[in-house]
């Protein structure tokens, strides 16, 4: 919803302020116990890397190291969302692995310890633990639930998510911001003021909050994104933004939105290979 990158830190990470809303669409991860202290991953999408750099396996190793658990597990991943989309698929799967292993072992870790491990796996992993819209700060490890009144303005909203045939790497997107210097970042004070203004006015819809710092550098490299987003805004009156570091984008849908016409317009612009899915904010 809101993704403001506010500057680069001394440790090489970036600071940000973000409002993130989970949706009902997602992947499915199944876990089976396995003797011998080994972890393995299978997936129905052959494009998904199954090596040690996969976040599910990274999460499993970190869980075992932190708890001293000497068991193992086999993970089965069914993909429901595309890779390279900026939709948090890998991070949410890693959190699912942590939760699954914690349940499998009888709850070795409490909520705070799980959050700590999630932040070790990836900067944005912890946001998937609360199970609802959150505000994320720091490099992504400082997560707090959004106020109930604000959640009510988001939960249940129809969303159309769409992605072109190409993906965008998050490290590349951050590198483009860093290369542009301070002018590429949104001041933290401005980002906080933007969020505060939305939180303080219950009449402001979610559309008012939308912002993404990554759009400027990404749109320069991939003009197919801004051309279509502008067209959807002009032709259908939709509030559209890129999700995360891309390449997926999303549109908040009014109750009377002509979804099939929007779908057709997306495929007209991006071809039959475009991925399009309607879902709701959960």
Coordinates of N, CA, C and O in Angstrom, one line a residue, residues 118-238:
X118 N 12.5 -14.8 12.1 CA 12.0 -14.3 10.8 C 12.9 -13.2 10.3 O 13.2 -13.2 9.1
X119 N 13.3 -12.3 11.1 CA 14.1 -11.1 10.7 C 15.5 -11.6 10.3 O 16.1 -11.0 9.4
X120 N 16.0 -12.7 10.8 CA 17.3 -13.2 10.4 C 17.2 -13.9 9.0 O 18.1 -13.8 8.3
X121 N 16.0 -14.5 8.7 CA 15.8 -15.1 7.4 C 15.8 -14.1 6.3 O 16.4 -14.2 5.3
X122 N 15.1 -13.0 6.5 CA 14.9 -11.9 5.5 C 14.3 -10.7 6.1 O 13.5 -10.8 7.1
X123 N 14.7 -9.5 5.6 CA 14.3 -8.2 6.2 C 12.8 -8.1 6.3 O 12.2 -7.5 7.2
X124 N 12.0 -8.6 5.3 CA 10.6 -8.4 5.3 C 9.8 -9.6 5.8 O 8.6 -9.6 5.7
X125 N 10.5 -10.6 6.3 CA 9.8 -11.8 6.8 C 8.8 -11.6 7.9 O 7.7 -12.2 8.0
X126 N 9.3 -10.8 8.9 CA 8.5 -10.6 10.1 C 7.1 -10.0 9.9 O 6.2 -10.2 10.7
X127 N 6.9 -9.3 8.8 CA 5.6 -8.7 8.6 C 4.5 -9.8 8.4 O 3.3 -9.5 8.5
X128 N 4.9 -11.0 8.0 CA 3.9 -12.0 7.8 C 3.4 -12.8 9.0 O 2.5 -13.6 9.0
X129 N 4.0 -12.4 10.2 CA 3.7 -13.1 11.4 C 2.3 -12.6 12.0 O 1.6 -13.5 12.5
X130 N 2.0 -11.3 12.1 CA 0.8 -10.9 12.7 C -0.5 -11.4 12.1 O -1.5 -11.5 12.7
X131 N -0.5 -11.6 10.8 CA -1.7 -12.1 10.1 C -2.7 -11.1 9.7 O -3.9 -11.4 9.6
X132 N -2.2 -9.8 9.5 CA -3.1 -8.8 9.1 C -2.3 -7.6 8.6 O -1.1 -7.6 8.6
X133 N -3.0 -6.5 8.2 CA -2.2 -5.3 7.8 C -1.3 -4.8 8.9 O -1.7 -4.7 10.1
X134 N -0.1 -4.4 8.5 CA 0.9 -4.0 9.5 C 1.6 -2.7 9.0 O 1.6 -2.4 7.8
X135 N 2.3 -2.0 9.9 CA 3.2 -1.0 9.6 C 4.6 -1.5 9.9 O 4.9 -2.1 10.9
X136 N 5.5 -1.3 8.9 CA 6.8 -1.9 9.0 C 7.8 -0.7 8.9 O 7.7 0.2 8.1
X137 N 8.8 -0.8 9.8 CA 9.9 0.2 9.8 C 11.2 -0.4 9.9 O 11.4 -1.6 10.0
X138 N 12.3 0.5 10.0 CA 13.6 0.0 10.0 C 14.0 -0.6 8.7 O 13.6 -0.2 7.7
X139 N 14.7 -1.8 8.7 CA 15.0 -2.5 7.5 C 13.9 -3.5 7.2 O 13.9 -4.3 6.2
X140 N 12.8 -3.5 8.0 CA 11.7 -4.3 7.9 C 11.4 -5.2 9.1 O 10.4 -5.8 9.2
X141 N 12.3 -5.1 10.1 CA 12.2 -6.0 11.2 C 11.3 -5.4 12.3 O 10.8 -6.1 13.2
X142 N 11.0 -4.1 12.3 CA 10.1 -3.5 13.3 C 8.7 -3.5 12.7 O 8.4 -2.7 11.8
X143 N 7.9 -4.4 13.2 CA 6.6 -4.6 12.7 C 5.5 -4.4 13.8 O 5.7 -4.9 14.9
X144 N 4.5 -3.6 13.5 CA 3.4 -3.5 14.5 C 2.1 -3.5 13.7 O 2.0 -3.0 12.6
X145 N 1.0 -4.1 14.3 CA -0.3 -4.2 13.6 C -0.8 -2.8 13.4 O -0.6 -1.9 14.2
X146 N -1.5 -2.7 12.3 CA -2.2 -1.4 12.0 C -3.4 -1.2 12.9 O -4.0 -2.2 13.3
X147 N -3.7 0.0 13.3 CA -4.8 0.3 14.2 C -6.1 -0.3 13.6 O -6.3 -0.3 12.4
X148 N -7.0 -0.7 14.5 CA -8.2 -1.4 14.1 C -9.0 -0.6 13.1 O -9.6 -1.1 12.2
X149 N -9.2 0.7 13.4 CA -10.0 1.5 12.5 C -9.4 1.6 11.1 O -10.2 1.5 10.1
X150 N -8.1 1.6 11.0 CA -7.5 1.7 9.7 C -7.6 0.3 9.0 O -7.8 0.3 7.8
X151 N -7.5 -0.7 9.8 CA -7.6 -2.1 9.2 C -9.0 -2.2 8.5 O -9.2 -2.8 7.5
X152 N -10.0 -1.6 9.2 CA -11.4 -1.7 8.6 C -11.5 -1.0 7.3 O -12.4 -1.4 6.5
X153 N -10.6 -0.1 7.0 CA -10.7 0.6 5.7 C -10.0 -0.3 4.6 O -10.1 0.0 3.4
X154 N -9.3 -1.3 5.0 CA -8.5 -2.2 4.1 C -9.1 -3.5 3.9 O -9.3 -4.0 2.8
X155 N -9.5 -4.2 5.0 CA -9.9 -5.6 5.0 C -11.1 -5.8 4.2 O -12.1 -5.1 4.3
X156 N -11.1 -6.8 3.3 CA -12.2 -7.1 2.4 C -12.2 -6.4 1.1 O -13.0 -6.7 0.2
X157 N -11.3 -5.4 0.9 CA -11.2 -4.7 -0.3 C -10.8 -5.6 -1.5 O -9.9 -6.4 -1.3
X158 N -11.5 -5.5 -2.6 CA -11.1 -6.3 -3.8 C -9.9 -5.7 -4.4 O -9.7 -4.5 -4.5
X159 N -9.0 -6.6 -4.8 CA -7.8 -6.2 -5.4 C -7.5 -7.0 -6.7 O -7.7 -8.3 -6.7
X160 N -7.1 -6.4 -7.7 CA -6.7 -7.1 -8.9 C -5.2 -7.0 -9.0 O -4.6 -5.9 -9.0
X161 N -4.5 -8.1 -9.0 CA -3.0 -8.2 -9.1 C -2.6 -8.7 -10.4 O -3.2 -9.7 -10.9
X162 N -1.7 -8.0 -11.1 CA -1.3 -8.5 -12.4 C 0.2 -8.3 -12.6 O 0.8 -7.4 -12.0
X163 N 0.8 -9.2 -13.4 CA 2.3 -9.2 -13.6 C 2.6 -9.5 -15.0 O 2.0 -10.4 -15.6
X164 N 3.6 -8.8 -15.6 CA 4.0 -9.1 -16.9 C 4.8 -10.4 -17.0 O 5.1 -11.0 -15.9
X165 N 5.3 -10.8 -18.1 CA 6.0 -12.0 -18.2 C 7.4 -12.0 -17.6 O 8.0 -13.0 -17.3
X166 N 7.9 -10.8 -17.3 CA 9.3 -10.6 -16.7 C 9.2 -10.3 -15.2 O 8.2 -9.8 -14.8
X167 N 10.2 -10.7 -14.5 CA 10.3 -10.4 -13.1 C 11.3 -9.3 -12.8 O 12.1 -8.9 -13.8
X168 N 11.4 -8.8 -11.6 CA 12.4 -7.8 -11.2 C 13.1 -8.3 -9.9 O 12.4 -8.6 -9.0
X169 N 14.4 -8.2 -9.9 CA 15.1 -8.6 -8.7 C 15.1 -7.5 -7.7 O 15.4 -6.4 -8.0
X170 N 14.8 -7.8 -6.5 CA 14.8 -6.8 -5.4 C 16.2 -6.2 -5.2 O 16.3 -5.0 -5.0
X171 N 17.3 -7.0 -5.2 CA 18.6 -6.3 -5.0 C 18.9 -5.3 -6.1 O 19.5 -4.2 -5.8
X172 N 18.5 -5.6 -7.3 CA 18.7 -4.7 -8.4 C 17.9 -3.4 -8.2 O 18.4 -2.3 -8.3
X173 N 16.6 -3.5 -7.7 CA 15.8 -2.3 -7.5 C 16.4 -1.4 -6.4 O 16.5 -0.2 -6.5
X174 N 16.9 -2.1 -5.3 CA 17.5 -1.3 -4.2 C 18.8 -0.6 -4.7 O 19.1 0.5 -4.4
X175 N 19.5 -1.3 -5.6 CA 20.8 -0.7 -6.1 C 20.5 0.5 -6.9 O 21.3 1.5 -6.9
X176 N 19.4 0.5 -7.7 CA 19.0 1.7 -8.5 C 18.7 2.9 -7.6 O 19.1 4.0 -7.9
X177 N 18.0 2.6 -6.5 CA 17.8 3.7 -5.5 C 19.1 4.2 -4.9 O 19.3 5.5 -4.9
X178 N 19.9 3.3 -4.5 CA 21.2 3.8 -3.9 C 22.0 4.6 -4.9 O 22.7 5.5 -4.5
X179 N 22.0 4.2 -6.2 CA 22.8 4.8 -7.2 C 22.4 6.3 -7.4 O 23.1 7.1 -7.8
X180 N 21.1 6.5 -7.1 CA 20.6 7.9 -7.3 C 20.8 8.8 -6.2 O 20.5 10.0 -6.3
X181 N 21.4 8.3 -5.1 CA 21.7 9.2 -4.0 C 20.4 9.6 -3.2 O 19.4 9.1 -3.4
X182 N 20.6 10.6 -2.3 CA 19.6 11.0 -1.4 C 18.3 11.5 -2.1 O 17.2 11.3 -1.6
X183 N 18.4 12.0 -3.3 CA 17.2 12.5 -4.0 C 16.3 11.4 -4.4 O 15.1 11.7 -4.7
X184 N 16.7 10.2 -4.4 CA 15.8 9.1 -4.7 C 15.0 8.6 -3.5 O 14.0 7.8 -3.7
X185 N 15.3 9.0 -2.4 CA 14.6 8.6 -1.2 C 13.5 9.6 -0.7 O 13.7 10.8 -1.0
X186 N 12.5 9.1 -0.1 CA 11.5 10.0 0.5 C 11.9 10.3 2.0 O 12.3 9.3 2.7
X187 N 12.0 11.5 2.4 CA 12.4 11.8 3.8 C 11.5 11.1 4.7 O 10.3 11.0 4.6
X188 N 12.1 10.6 5.8 CA 11.4 9.8 6.8 C 10.3 10.7 7.4 O 9.2 10.2 7.7
X189 N 10.5 12.0 7.6 CA 9.5 12.9 8.2 C 8.3 13.0 7.3 O 7.2 13.0 7.7
X190 N 8.6 13.1 6.0 CA 7.5 13.2 5.0 C 6.7 11.9 5.0 O 5.5 11.9 4.9
X191 N 7.4 10.8 5.0 CA 6.7 9.5 5.0 C 5.8 9.3 6.2 O 4.7 8.9 6.1
X192 N 6.3 9.6 7.4 CA 5.6 9.5 8.6 C 4.4 10.4 8.6 O 3.3 10.1 9.1
X193 N 4.6 11.6 8.1 CA 3.5 12.6 8.0 C 2.4 12.1 7.1 O 1.2 12.3 7.4
X194 N 2.8 11.5 6.0 CA 1.8 10.9 5.1 C 1.0 9.8 5.7 O -0.3 9.8 5.6
X195 N 1.6 8.9 6.5 CA 0.9 7.9 7.2 C 0.0 8.5 8.3 O -1.1 8.0 8.4
X196 N 0.5 9.4 9.0 CA -0.2 10.0 10.1 C -1.5 10.7 9.6 O -2.6 10.6 10.2
X197 N -1.4 11.4 8.5 CA -2.6 12.0 7.9 C -3.6 11.1 7.6 O -4.8 11.3 7.8
X198 N -3.2 9.9 7.0 CA -4.2 8.9 6.6 C -4.8 8.2 7.9 O -6.0 8.0 7.9
X199 N -4.0 8.0 8.9 CA -4.5 7.3 10.1 C -5.5 8.2 10.8 O -6.5 7.8 11.4
X200 N -5.2 9.5 10.8 CA -6.0 10.5 11.6 C -7.4 10.9 10.9 O -8.2 11.4 11.6
X201 N -7.5 10.5 9.7 CA -8.8 10.9 9.0 C -9.5 9.6 8.5 O -9.1 9.1 7.5
X202 N -10.5 9.2 9.3 CA -11.2 8.0 9.0 C -11.9 8.0 7.7 O -12.4 7.0 7.2
X203 N -12.1 9.2 7.1 CA -12.8 9.3 5.8 C -11.9 9.1 4.6 O -12.4 8.9 3.5
X204 N -10.6 9.0 4.9 CA -9.7 8.9 3.7 C -9.6 7.4 3.3 O -9.3 6.5 4.2
X205 N -9.9 7.0 2.1 CA -9.9 5.6 1.7 C -8.4 5.2 1.5 O -7.5 6.0 1.5
X206 N -8.3 3.9 1.2 CA -6.9 3.3 1.0 C -6.2 4.0 -0.1 O -5.0 4.1 -0.1
X207 N -7.0 4.4 -1.1 CA -6.4 5.0 -2.3 C -5.5 6.2 -2.0 O -4.5 6.4 -2.7
X208 N -5.8 6.9 -1.0 CA -5.1 8.1 -0.6 C -3.7 7.7 -0.1 O -2.7 8.5 -0.3
X209 N -3.5 6.6 0.4 CA -2.3 6.1 1.1 C -1.2 5.7 0.0 O 0.0 5.6 0.3
X210 N -1.7 5.3 -1.1 CA -0.8 4.6 -2.1 C 0.5 5.4 -2.5 O 0.4 6.5 -2.9
X211 N 1.6 4.7 -2.4 CA 2.9 5.3 -2.8 C 3.9 4.2 -2.8 O 3.9 3.2 -2.0
X212 N 4.9 4.3 -3.7 CA 6.0 3.3 -3.8 C 7.2 4.0 -4.3 O 7.3 4.4 -5.5
X213 N 8.3 4.0 -3.5 CA 9.5 4.6 -3.9 C 10.2 3.9 -5.0 O 11.0 4.5 -5.8
X214 N 9.9 2.6 -5.2 CA 10.6 1.9 -6.3 C 10.1 2.2 -7.7 O 10.8 1.9 -8.7
X215 N 9.0 2.8 -7.8 CA 8.4 3.1 -9.1 C 9.3 4.0 -10.0 O 9.4 3.7 -11.2
X216 N 9.9 5.0 -9.4 CA 10.7 5.9 -10.2 C 11.9 5.2 -10.9 O 11.9 5.2 -12.2
X217 N 12.7 4.4 -10.2 CA 13.8 3.8 -11.0 C 13.3 2.6 -11.8 O 13.8 2.3 -12.9
X218 N 12.3 1.8 -11.3 CA 11.8 0.7 -12.1 C 11.2 1.1 -13.4 O 11.3 0.5 -14.4
X219 N 10.3 2.2 -13.3 CA 9.6 2.6 -14.5 C 10.5 3.1 -15.6 O 10.2 3.0 -16.8
X220 N 11.7 3.6 -15.2 CA 12.7 4.1 -16.2 C 13.2 2.9 -17.0 O 13.4 3.0 -18.2
X221 N 13.4 1.8 -16.3 CA 14.0 0.6 -17.0 C 12.9 -0.2 -17.7 O 13.1 -0.8 -18.8
X222 N 11.7 -0.2 -17.2 CA 10.6 -1.0 -17.7 C 9.3 -0.1 -18.0 O 8.4 -0.1 -17.3
X223 N 9.4 0.6 -19.1 CA 8.3 1.5 -19.4 C 6.9 0.8 -19.7 O 5.9 1.5 -19.6
X224 N 6.9 -0.5 -19.9 CA 5.6 -1.2 -20.1 C 4.8 -1.1 -18.8 O 3.5 -1.1 -18.9
X225 N 5.4 -0.9 -17.7 CA 4.6 -0.8 -16.4 C 3.9 0.6 -16.3 O 2.7 0.6 -16.1
X226 N 4.6 1.7 -16.4 CA 3.9 3.0 -16.2 C 2.9 3.2 -17.3 O 1.8 3.9 -17.1
X227 N 3.2 2.8 -18.5 CA 2.2 3.0 -19.7 C 0.9 2.3 -19.4 O -0.2 2.9 -19.5
X228 N 0.9 1.1 -18.9 CA -0.3 0.4 -18.6 C -1.0 1.0 -17.4 O -2.2 1.1 -17.4
X229 N -0.2 1.3 -16.3 CA -0.9 1.8 -15.1 C -1.6 3.1 -15.4 O -2.7 3.4 -14.9
X230 N -1.0 4.0 -16.2 CA -1.6 5.2 -16.6 C -2.9 5.0 -17.4 O -3.9 5.6 -17.2
X231 N -2.8 4.0 -18.3 CA -4.0 3.7 -19.1 C -5.2 3.1 -18.2 O -6.3 3.5 -18.4
X232 N -4.9 2.3 -17.2 CA -5.9 1.8 -16.3 C -6.5 2.9 -15.5 O -7.7 2.9 -15.2
X233 N -5.7 3.8 -15.1 CA -6.2 4.9 -14.3 C -7.1 5.8 -15.1 O -8.2 6.3 -14.7
X234 N -6.7 6.1 -16.4 CA -7.5 7.0 -17.2 C -8.7 6.3 -17.8 O -9.8 6.9 -17.7
X235 N -8.6 5.1 -18.2 CA -9.8 4.4 -18.8 C -10.8 3.8 -17.8 O -12.0 3.8 -18.1
X236 N -10.3 3.4 -16.7 CA -11.2 2.8 -15.7 C -11.3 3.5 -14.4 O -12.1 3.1 -13.5
X237 N -10.5 4.6 -14.2 CA -10.6 5.3 -12.9 C -10.0 4.5 -11.8 O -10.5 4.8 -10.6
X238 N -9.1 3.7 -12.0 CA -8.6 2.8 -10.9 C -7.4 3.4 -10.3 O -6.6 4.1 -10.9

